[in-house]
């Protein structure tokens, strides 16, 4: 009996050791993958920072580019920053209200069938390559009318819409239904309940989603090449004309023969990267804050 | 969990007993009927939660719904103000006549139904607003803006909460205890002056003193309103209710379980001389 018992416990400890080893292996693999992901980000940030930091100065943000100058002059890509602000701002103004309304319809009013249909459509739209959106908007708005900041903003809004709608749907579904019932039981209509009781609960989440979406589209290049890329060098805020944008400017500067242009491209890339990093961090902060608030409402 | 409150109130009942002061009920034929419910069957998806419930709810009385957990008490009471409409796949058949009008009819606006038939839920669900705004918001939205402060104070007083919150009306309702939140929800429901108040276990989170206050409130309210209350607490039903309906879980031919109305009668009758064996077992604690 003792021999038998020993061999069984031996077996058991063997199996235990193997399980431990597999466990350690999986843990190591997971850790390495995580480290790799962080490393990729680190390398990208570091190489952009290393090459861009030299050309980073206030002129980059405030001075327009000067074409064909024989003597070195102070110049930057102010037109691109102005254009990006206008186009991204307009895109947000278009996508945000529509995205929120879509989410409200799907979450608060739609029947289950319509709900899953629209959710699927949003996910498909989210997966459509940016360049396809670009061609679509090119055919719709640019052919016959010419490029414009508005067309570019519309293309970016198409990319933004599913992001905003999906993230809003997510926070709406976090609002406890007992809260809706409390309002409805008073004899308050559904639209009023949604507006006054449900929506205020979601502001933090909507802001988070919007910030992430802005960070995402601020760097989009492909749709803008079709819709807002044939531009002058002067700073313009008029969306009826084609506007230069930061990603398109980076693309064009990097094709220039002048090494000073390359440096400016890196510097502009660095600014864009820092903006996106800060936007993402801000979104995270907003998300934790609003989650805490929603948690308290339960 | 469902047992505990019963035990507590059994032991301390002598101290919290509400003087019932129940007037002898006039003959039932003479009473005005608020609800006439006929063959109400309600189901979530394919499986019915309650089947063929028929009963009349009388004006200016307190009607208690008792029965074991899961027998469809909440389902039933939520049918009375079309609250279940919001649940996808929920279906109901039969008729619920409210002052003669079928409120399950297609052309009836559920918002109007809920406006006159108020509800207090099983779990307290205050708005994430201030204590004051929890009561005042509904009043404002429904256009009852005259004497807002007075209305809020009266509702909070009736719900036995005013003294506890009068110095911090601007504080968040979420800072209140569970029992206080429930009383706030009661205040919110009665502030808008409904015709009927449906209460789904309003006292399950309350201590004996607050419970007594709520029971007192029901006595006061029934002068002007009609009240339907779901309760797990038999003593409470005996104390506050004029009429009592006992629901139970039955098993159909195919083994499906559903709730049904077993017996509905004057409260004294239900508790002292029930007609059905199952009712007797339940009210004497021999259930299960
Ligand atoms: N939203 C829902 N979706 C699906 N089934 C439900 C839903 N609400 C209740 N049910 C089911 O309907 C039946 C009756 O539930 P109900 O909540 O009406 O019981 P109850 O008598 O109020 O119980 P309790 O005393 O525990 O509150 C239960 O079997 C429950 O599982
Ligand atoms: Mg219930």
XYZ file of C-alpha atoms and ligand atoms in Angstrom:
618
model
C 0.000 0.000 0.000
C 2.791 2.376 0.825
C 4.532 1.609 -2.486
C 1.309 2.107 -4.332
C 0.604 5.339 -2.537
C 4.096 6.590 -3.176
C 3.948 5.927 -6.906
C 0.624 7.642 -7.118
C 1.849 10.697 -5.304
C 4.959 10.567 -7.496
C 2.718 10.599 -10.542
C 0.751 13.441 -9.136
C 3.799 15.548 -8.455
C 5.068 14.824 -11.981
C 1.838 16.065 -13.416
C 1.985 19.050 -11.133
C 5.501 19.853 -12.279
C 4.457 19.600 -15.916
C 1.478 21.817 -15.343
C 3.732 24.318 -13.626
C 6.181 24.264 -16.504
C 3.429 24.790 -19.100
C 2.059 27.537 -16.978
C 5.425 29.243 -16.785
C 5.942 28.881 -20.523
C 2.571 30.449 -21.317
C 3.181 33.231 -18.880
C 6.549 33.959 -20.448
C 5.075 33.962 -23.947
C 2.295 36.280 -22.911
C 4.778 38.562 -21.201
C 7.030 38.598 -24.271
C 4.112 39.456 -26.559
C 3.099 42.276 -24.281
C 6.688 43.498 -24.157
C 6.850 43.343 -27.954
C 3.730 45.488 -28.296
C 5.161 48.064 -25.918
C 8.524 47.860 -27.666
C 6.978 48.605 -31.075
C 5.330 51.701 -29.663
C 8.590 52.637 -27.935
C 10.645 52.288 -31.132
C 8.127 54.304 -33.153
C 7.965 57.088 -30.593
C 11.705 57.099 -30.073
C 12.662 57.173 -33.754
C 10.120 59.865 -34.548
C 11.242 61.866 -31.536
C 14.935 61.443 -32.334
C 14.533 62.648 -35.901
C 11.803 65.164 -35.352
C 13.025 66.889 -32.203
C 15.786 68.757 -34.100
C 13.339 70.538 -36.390
C 10.739 71.057 -33.723
C 10.312 74.744 -33.019
C 7.620 77.348 -32.871
C 8.081 78.233 -36.534
C 6.861 74.783 -37.471
C 3.504 75.573 -35.944
C 3.235 79.261 -36.853
C 4.929 79.786 -40.237
C 3.604 78.570 -43.569
C 5.886 76.733 -45.968
C 7.883 78.847 -48.467
C 8.301 77.206 -51.847
C 11.335 77.831 -54.095
C 13.371 80.092 -51.874
C 17.049 80.338 -52.731
C 18.087 81.618 -49.324
C 17.174 79.710 -46.146
C 14.057 81.242 -44.549
C 12.063 80.440 -41.464
C 9.203 78.243 -42.509
C 6.865 75.597 -41.091
C 3.690 73.764 -41.832
C 1.222 76.110 -40.153
C -1.197 75.664 -43.055
C -1.360 71.931 -42.326
C -2.070 72.433 -38.628
C -4.776 74.980 -39.418
C -6.320 72.640 -41.992
C -6.262 69.649 -39.658
C -7.951 71.666 -36.931
C -10.691 72.812 -39.346
C -11.247 69.433 -40.985
C -11.140 67.341 -37.816
C -13.361 69.883 -36.066
C -15.915 69.770 -38.867
C -15.756 65.983 -39.044
C -16.456 65.783 -35.314
C -19.333 68.243 -35.651
C -20.839 65.990 -38.332
C -20.185 62.572 -36.794
C -20.879 63.295 -33.131
C -24.583 64.213 -33.249
C -25.375 61.569 -35.862
C -23.414 58.920 -33.984
C -25.157 59.725 -30.701
C -28.588 59.697 -32.355
C -27.868 56.362 -34.025
C -26.778 54.921 -30.694
C -29.879 56.261 -28.940
C -32.130 54.824 -31.607
C -30.466 51.426 -31.502
C -30.242 51.205 -27.744
C -33.428 52.857 -26.585
C -36.003 52.489 -29.343
C -35.132 49.871 -31.978
C -36.620 46.399 -31.986
C -34.140 43.565 -31.471
C -33.953 42.819 -35.224
C -33.237 46.408 -36.251
C -30.808 46.644 -33.410
C -28.597 43.775 -34.514
C -28.863 44.896 -38.149
C -27.639 48.395 -37.426
C -24.937 47.125 -35.087
C -23.658 44.885 -37.856
C -23.762 47.748 -40.358
C -21.728 49.933 -38.009
C -19.147 47.208 -37.547
C -18.867 46.746 -41.310
C -18.540 50.497 -41.822
C -15.828 50.489 -39.196
C -13.965 47.859 -41.197
C -14.176 49.633 -44.568
C -10.641 50.737 -45.532
C -10.111 54.470 -45.293
C -9.062 54.651 -48.937
C -12.397 53.183 -50.007
C -14.174 55.880 -48.032
C -11.884 58.369 -49.769
C -12.827 57.139 -53.247
C -16.502 57.101 -52.304
C -16.444 60.708 -51.131
C -14.330 61.640 -54.139
C -17.046 60.282 -56.431
C -19.818 61.814 -54.381
C -18.551 65.303 -53.583
C -15.301 66.046 -55.387
C -15.964 65.057 -59.010
C -17.293 68.125 -60.809
C -16.968 70.324 -57.747
C -13.323 70.096 -56.860
C -11.623 69.329 -53.588
C -12.580 71.068 -50.378
C -12.039 70.895 -46.662
C -15.717 70.038 -46.358
C -15.327 66.981 -48.555
C -12.328 65.909 -46.469
C -14.271 66.451 -43.272
C -17.158 64.402 -44.629
C -14.804 61.523 -45.461
C -13.320 61.633 -41.958
C -16.815 61.842 -40.458
C -17.690 58.584 -42.232
C -14.726 56.972 -40.470
C -15.681 58.535 -37.161
C -19.371 57.681 -37.181
C -19.111 53.970 -36.301
C -16.542 54.693 -33.594
C -18.724 57.303 -31.909
C -21.927 55.294 -32.321
C -20.459 52.065 -30.969
C -18.841 53.662 -27.947
C -22.052 55.557 -27.163
C -24.052 52.341 -27.450
C -21.694 50.751 -24.989
C -22.209 53.401 -22.314
C -25.943 53.523 -22.945
C -26.173 49.827 -22.212
C -24.365 50.441 -18.921
C -27.144 52.734 -17.704
C -29.282 50.524 -15.462
C -32.784 49.954 -16.811
C -34.216 50.555 -13.332
C -33.351 54.218 -13.892
C -35.392 54.339 -17.096
C -38.244 52.560 -15.334
C -38.160 55.082 -12.496
C -38.777 57.889 -14.924
C -41.278 56.065 -17.136
C -43.324 54.995 -14.112
C -43.968 58.673 -13.388
C -45.651 58.975 -16.763
C -42.715 60.694 -18.407
C -42.488 59.989 -22.163
C -39.644 57.896 -23.452
C -37.875 60.628 -25.385
C -37.869 62.828 -22.274
C -36.564 59.966 -20.162
C -33.765 59.388 -22.638
C -32.865 63.048 -22.823
C -33.009 63.968 -19.139
C -32.246 60.761 -17.273
C -30.307 58.405 -19.534
C -28.123 60.717 -21.623
C -26.600 62.702 -18.732
C -25.282 59.409 -17.407
C -23.336 58.814 -20.592
C -21.532 62.120 -21.107
C -18.213 60.811 -19.817
C -18.346 57.724 -22.001
C -19.352 59.682 -25.077
C -16.465 62.103 -24.526
C -14.076 59.177 -24.187
C -15.262 57.603 -27.419
C -15.150 60.904 -29.254
C -11.639 61.675 -28.066
C -10.407 58.281 -29.228
C -12.162 58.751 -32.563
C -10.570 62.191 -33.002
C -7.169 60.728 -32.230
C -7.808 58.032 -34.779
C -8.929 60.255 -37.666
C -6.429 63.059 -37.045
C -3.772 60.843 -38.604
C -5.816 59.567 -41.552
C -4.157 60.298 -44.880
C -5.772 58.235 -47.609
C -9.234 59.813 -47.659
C -7.722 63.288 -47.603
C -5.492 62.603 -50.620
C -8.665 62.350 -52.684
C -10.621 65.104 -51.078
C -8.345 67.818 -49.742
C -4.752 67.632 -50.958
C -4.314 69.992 -53.919
C -3.460 73.028 -51.865
C -1.508 76.240 -51.712
C 1.012 77.175 -49.076
C -0.881 79.974 -47.350
C -2.663 79.402 -44.058
C -6.399 79.124 -44.656
C -9.361 78.406 -42.408
C -11.925 78.305 -45.203
C -13.392 74.804 -45.543
C -14.856 75.569 -48.968
C -11.358 75.324 -50.376
C -8.991 72.404 -50.204
C -6.972 72.616 -46.988
C -3.588 71.185 -46.222
C -3.543 68.699 -43.336
C -0.764 67.328 -41.154
C -0.746 63.742 -42.464
C -0.866 64.866 -46.109
C 1.870 67.416 -45.420
C 4.051 64.701 -43.885
C 3.464 62.578 -46.955
C 4.372 65.386 -49.360
C 7.362 66.668 -47.395
C 8.819 63.195 -47.211
C 8.827 63.033 -51.027
C 10.698 66.317 -51.370
C 14.387 66.256 -52.390
C 15.265 68.817 -49.706
C 16.585 67.255 -46.451
C 15.194 70.243 -44.494
C 11.747 69.169 -45.678
C 12.402 65.663 -44.345
C 13.269 67.116 -40.962
C 10.051 69.111 -40.985
C 8.117 65.973 -41.887
C 9.569 64.190 -38.851
C 8.824 67.153 -36.620
C 5.220 67.336 -37.838
C 4.922 63.573 -37.282
C 6.182 64.063 -33.741
C 3.562 66.732 -33.053
C 0.826 64.466 -34.410
C 2.075 61.551 -32.348
C 2.197 63.584 -29.149
C -1.316 64.860 -29.810
C -2.605 61.315 -30.278
C -0.814 60.079 -27.160
C -2.298 62.851 -25.072
C -5.749 62.369 -26.558
C -5.614 58.655 -25.714
C -4.452 59.319 -22.177
C -7.164 61.945 -21.764
C -9.744 59.468 -23.034
C -8.589 56.885 -20.523
C -8.832 59.359 -17.714
C -12.339 60.336 -18.791
C -13.315 56.698 -19.058
C -12.253 55.801 -15.515
C -13.972 58.887 -14.190
C -17.273 58.198 -15.924
C -17.167 54.515 -15.013
C -16.796 55.471 -11.388
C -19.786 57.774 -11.729
C -21.929 55.114 -13.389
C -20.898 52.606 -10.750
C -22.187 54.937 -8.072
C -25.511 55.298 -9.868
C -26.279 51.613 -9.611
C -33.274 36.362 2.624
C -36.986 36.329 2.032
C -37.524 34.565 5.307
C -35.680 36.979 7.506
C -37.963 40.008 7.460
C -40.886 37.771 8.324
C -39.135 36.353 11.331
C -38.116 39.764 12.541
C -41.585 41.190 12.302
C -43.045 38.150 13.994
C -40.917 38.640 17.048
C -41.313 42.374 17.316
C -44.797 42.613 16.020
C -46.448 43.710 19.268
C -44.347 46.868 19.327
C -44.846 47.853 15.717
C -48.468 46.893 15.317
C -50.329 49.537 13.424
C -53.749 50.193 14.752
C -55.607 48.875 11.794
C -58.612 51.098 12.282
C -59.968 49.267 9.332
C -63.527 50.291 8.724
C -65.794 47.339 8.099
C -65.763 46.899 4.360
C -69.003 47.716 2.570
C -70.424 44.863 0.549
C -68.205 44.292 -2.435
C -70.942 44.801 -5.013
C -71.267 48.366 -3.800
C -67.590 49.149 -4.193
C -66.308 50.935 -7.256
C -63.878 48.846 -9.262
C -60.605 50.415 -10.373
C -59.276 47.419 -12.248
C -61.215 44.556 -13.744
C -58.659 42.008 -14.807
C -59.821 39.099 -16.918
C -57.811 36.093 -18.052
C -54.527 37.919 -17.922
C -51.712 35.749 -19.227
C -48.240 37.252 -19.390
C -45.095 35.665 -20.756
C -41.449 36.452 -21.227
C -40.713 34.778 -24.543
C -42.581 31.512 -24.999
C -43.000 30.593 -21.359
C -45.889 32.150 -19.443
C -45.034 33.724 -16.095
C -48.655 34.093 -15.027
C -51.697 32.437 -16.512
C -55.398 33.296 -16.565
C -55.438 35.749 -13.714
C -58.839 37.346 -13.134
C -59.541 39.697 -10.268
C -61.103 43.046 -9.461
C -59.255 45.780 -7.609
C -61.509 48.086 -5.625
C -61.299 51.814 -5.210
C -59.983 53.242 -1.932
C -58.849 49.886 -0.662
C -55.431 48.382 -0.152
C -55.082 45.192 -2.132
C -52.214 42.897 -1.189
C -50.608 40.334 -3.465
C -48.876 37.537 -1.585
C -47.271 34.332 -2.707
C -43.972 32.482 -2.948
C -40.968 33.920 -4.758
C -41.198 33.587 -8.538
C -44.975 33.142 -8.662
C -45.349 36.259 -10.823
C -46.337 38.926 -8.312
C -44.015 41.489 -9.857
C -45.013 40.434 -13.353
C -48.672 40.904 -12.468
C -48.323 44.271 -10.817
C -46.133 45.556 -13.658
C -48.865 44.630 -16.139
C -51.196 47.044 -14.384
C -49.276 50.098 -15.598
C -47.834 48.645 -18.796
C -44.362 48.624 -17.290
C -43.533 45.319 -18.950
C -43.896 46.894 -22.390
C -40.233 47.780 -22.197
C -39.065 44.208 -21.931
C -38.312 42.738 -25.344
C -40.278 39.574 -26.173
C -42.765 40.235 -23.383
C -46.340 39.394 -24.350
C -49.636 39.661 -22.541
C -53.157 38.569 -23.405
C -56.482 39.076 -21.693
C -57.975 42.362 -20.606
C -57.211 44.842 -17.886
C -60.020 47.337 -17.611
C -59.093 50.468 -15.714
C -62.251 52.383 -14.835
C -63.873 50.452 -17.640
C -61.248 51.170 -20.295
C -59.064 48.349 -21.587
C -55.503 49.549 -21.036
C -53.992 46.701 -23.026
C -55.782 47.926 -26.163
C -53.596 48.902 -29.057
C -54.598 52.542 -29.157
C -53.940 53.216 -25.483
C -50.913 55.373 -24.748
C -48.842 53.643 -22.062
C -47.432 57.011 -21.010
C -50.922 58.205 -20.076
C -51.556 54.941 -18.241
C -48.399 55.331 -16.168
C -49.221 58.959 -15.502
C -52.287 57.935 -13.458
C -51.007 54.596 -12.191
C -47.805 55.179 -10.269
C -45.310 52.588 -9.158
C -42.735 51.927 -6.464
C -40.260 49.226 -7.407
C -38.907 46.240 -5.549
C -35.400 47.712 -5.503
C -34.992 51.420 -4.727
C -34.070 53.301 -7.886
C -33.597 56.993 -7.100
C -32.339 59.269 -9.858
C -28.688 60.271 -9.536
C -29.888 63.753 -8.645
C -30.337 65.632 -5.409
C -32.958 64.509 -2.888
C -35.066 67.543 -3.731
C -34.789 67.012 -7.485
C -35.755 63.369 -7.185
C -39.195 64.486 -6.128
C -39.316 67.783 -8.002
C -38.125 66.553 -11.387
C -41.252 64.546 -12.137
C -43.433 67.431 -10.983
C -41.609 69.833 -13.279
C -41.696 67.540 -16.286
C -45.392 66.853 -15.796
C -46.165 70.541 -15.482
C -47.045 70.616 -11.770
C -44.857 73.613 -11.123
C -47.091 75.552 -8.763
C -45.931 75.410 -5.139
C -43.089 73.071 -5.997
C -41.430 73.338 -2.583
C -44.722 72.650 -0.819
C -45.435 69.619 -2.950
C -41.954 68.227 -2.353
C -42.255 68.747 1.381
C -45.698 67.148 1.562
C -44.600 64.108 -0.426
C -41.474 63.646 1.690
C -43.489 64.056 4.868
C -46.059 61.506 3.766
C -43.275 59.073 2.960
C -41.873 59.568 6.487
C -38.606 60.973 5.196
C -38.900 64.723 5.628
C -37.396 64.971 9.110
C -34.348 63.001 8.066
C -33.581 64.971 4.921
C -34.974 68.462 5.421
C -31.517 69.839 6.194
C -29.818 68.289 3.205
C -32.276 68.467 0.351
C -29.466 69.390 -2.026
C -27.417 66.294 -1.169
C -27.276 63.437 -3.643
C -30.031 60.879 -3.281
C -27.375 58.201 -3.666
C -25.938 59.214 -0.306
C -29.086 57.961 1.432
C -29.366 54.505 2.976
C -31.302 51.824 1.130
C -34.391 52.285 3.252
C -34.262 56.046 2.895
C -33.877 55.654 -0.855
C -36.987 53.491 -0.942
C -38.978 56.091 0.970
C -37.661 58.718 -1.433
C -38.975 56.600 -4.303
C -42.345 56.436 -2.573
C -42.324 60.213 -2.162
C -41.449 60.594 -5.831
C -44.334 58.351 -6.852
C -47.000 60.030 -4.728
C -45.804 63.572 -5.434
C -47.253 63.435 -8.937
C -50.656 62.482 -7.475
C -51.458 59.277 -9.282
C -54.869 57.645 -9.026
C -53.495 54.223 -8.147
C -50.185 53.455 -6.461
C -48.603 50.085 -7.206
C -45.990 49.046 -4.667
C -43.722 46.084 -5.248
C -42.448 45.065 -1.816
C -41.906 48.650 -0.736
C -40.925 47.706 2.796
C -38.486 44.882 2.149
C -35.519 47.174 2.826
C -37.058 49.127 5.697
C -36.660 48.867 9.446
C -39.769 48.394 11.603
C -40.163 52.086 12.309
C -40.000 53.107 8.674
C -42.227 50.161 7.809
C -44.772 51.390 10.286
C -44.590 54.831 8.761
C -45.141 53.401 5.283
C -48.075 51.340 6.498
C -49.510 54.449 8.093
C -48.992 56.171 4.755
C -51.015 53.470 3.045
C -53.848 53.979 5.492
C -53.785 57.691 4.748
C -53.387 57.314 1.031
C -56.252 54.981 0.504
C -58.646 57.734 1.379
C -57.846 59.362 -1.933
C -56.029 56.648 -3.871
C -56.234 52.935 -4.463
C -53.209 50.858 -3.546
C -51.929 47.526 -4.754
C -49.030 46.174 -2.761
C -46.870 43.101 -3.225
C -45.476 41.803 0.023
C -43.645 38.804 1.382
C -44.565 39.805 4.868
C -47.793 38.140 5.932
C -48.206 40.308 9.014
C -47.899 43.331 6.818
C -50.578 42.073 4.466
C -52.795 41.328 7.443
C -52.199 44.792 8.869
C -52.633 46.976 5.825
C -54.683 45.131 3.236
C -58.436 45.074 2.863
C -58.321 42.510 0.114
C -55.633 39.873 -0.372
C -54.792 37.821 -3.432
C -52.731 34.682 -3.060
C -50.648 33.622 -6.060
C -48.913 30.311 -6.318
C -46.731 28.386 -8.701
C -48.472 25.632 -10.604
C -47.144 23.023 -12.956
C -48.818 22.536 -16.321
C -49.364 19.330 -18.302
C -45.959 19.567 -19.958
C -44.186 20.239 -16.703
C -43.915 23.977 -17.288
C -44.180 26.144 -14.211
C -46.318 29.235 -14.145
C -47.902 31.523 -11.604
C -51.626 31.645 -11.066
C -54.145 33.244 -8.780
C -55.258 30.720 -6.180
C -57.556 32.742 -4.031
C -58.724 36.315 -3.734
C -60.883 37.494 -0.893
C -61.169 39.857 2.030
C -57.956 39.795 4.038
C -59.620 38.413 7.187
C -61.045 35.585 5.169
C -57.696 34.723 3.555
C -55.906 34.655 6.882
C -58.544 33.038 9.074
C -60.684 30.877 6.837
C -59.086 30.383 3.444
C -61.079 28.362 0.976
C -58.097 26.748 -0.721
C -55.735 24.300 0.921
C -52.682 25.912 -0.687
C -53.594 29.291 0.734
C -53.958 27.829 4.180
C -50.591 26.097 3.943
C -48.948 29.287 2.828
C -50.439 31.674 5.378
C -49.819 29.269 8.227
C -46.217 28.804 7.136
C -46.510 25.215 6.013
C -45.601 26.149 2.499
C -42.788 24.221 0.758
N -37.397 40.280 -17.372
C -37.668 38.960 -17.323
N -37.289 38.158 -18.330
C -37.541 36.828 -18.294
N -38.164 36.208 -17.299
C -38.580 36.949 -16.256
C -38.347 38.362 -16.207
N -38.859 38.843 -15.052
C -39.397 37.757 -14.409
N -39.225 36.630 -15.131
C -39.695 35.296 -14.753
O -41.071 35.335 -14.485
C -41.387 34.588 -13.321
C -42.106 35.442 -12.313
O -41.224 36.455 -11.860
P -41.653 37.644 -10.911
O -40.519 38.589 -10.812
O -42.936 38.177 -11.388
O -41.853 36.868 -9.539
P -42.195 37.451 -8.094
O -43.418 36.752 -7.636
O -42.223 38.928 -8.124
O -40.973 36.945 -7.247
P -40.256 37.673 -6.000
O -41.148 37.460 -4.848
O -38.982 36.913 -5.860
O -40.058 39.092 -6.356
C -40.082 34.017 -12.803
O -39.991 32.671 -13.198
C -39.019 34.841 -13.478
O -37.907 34.029 -13.760
Mg -41.025 40.466 -7.318
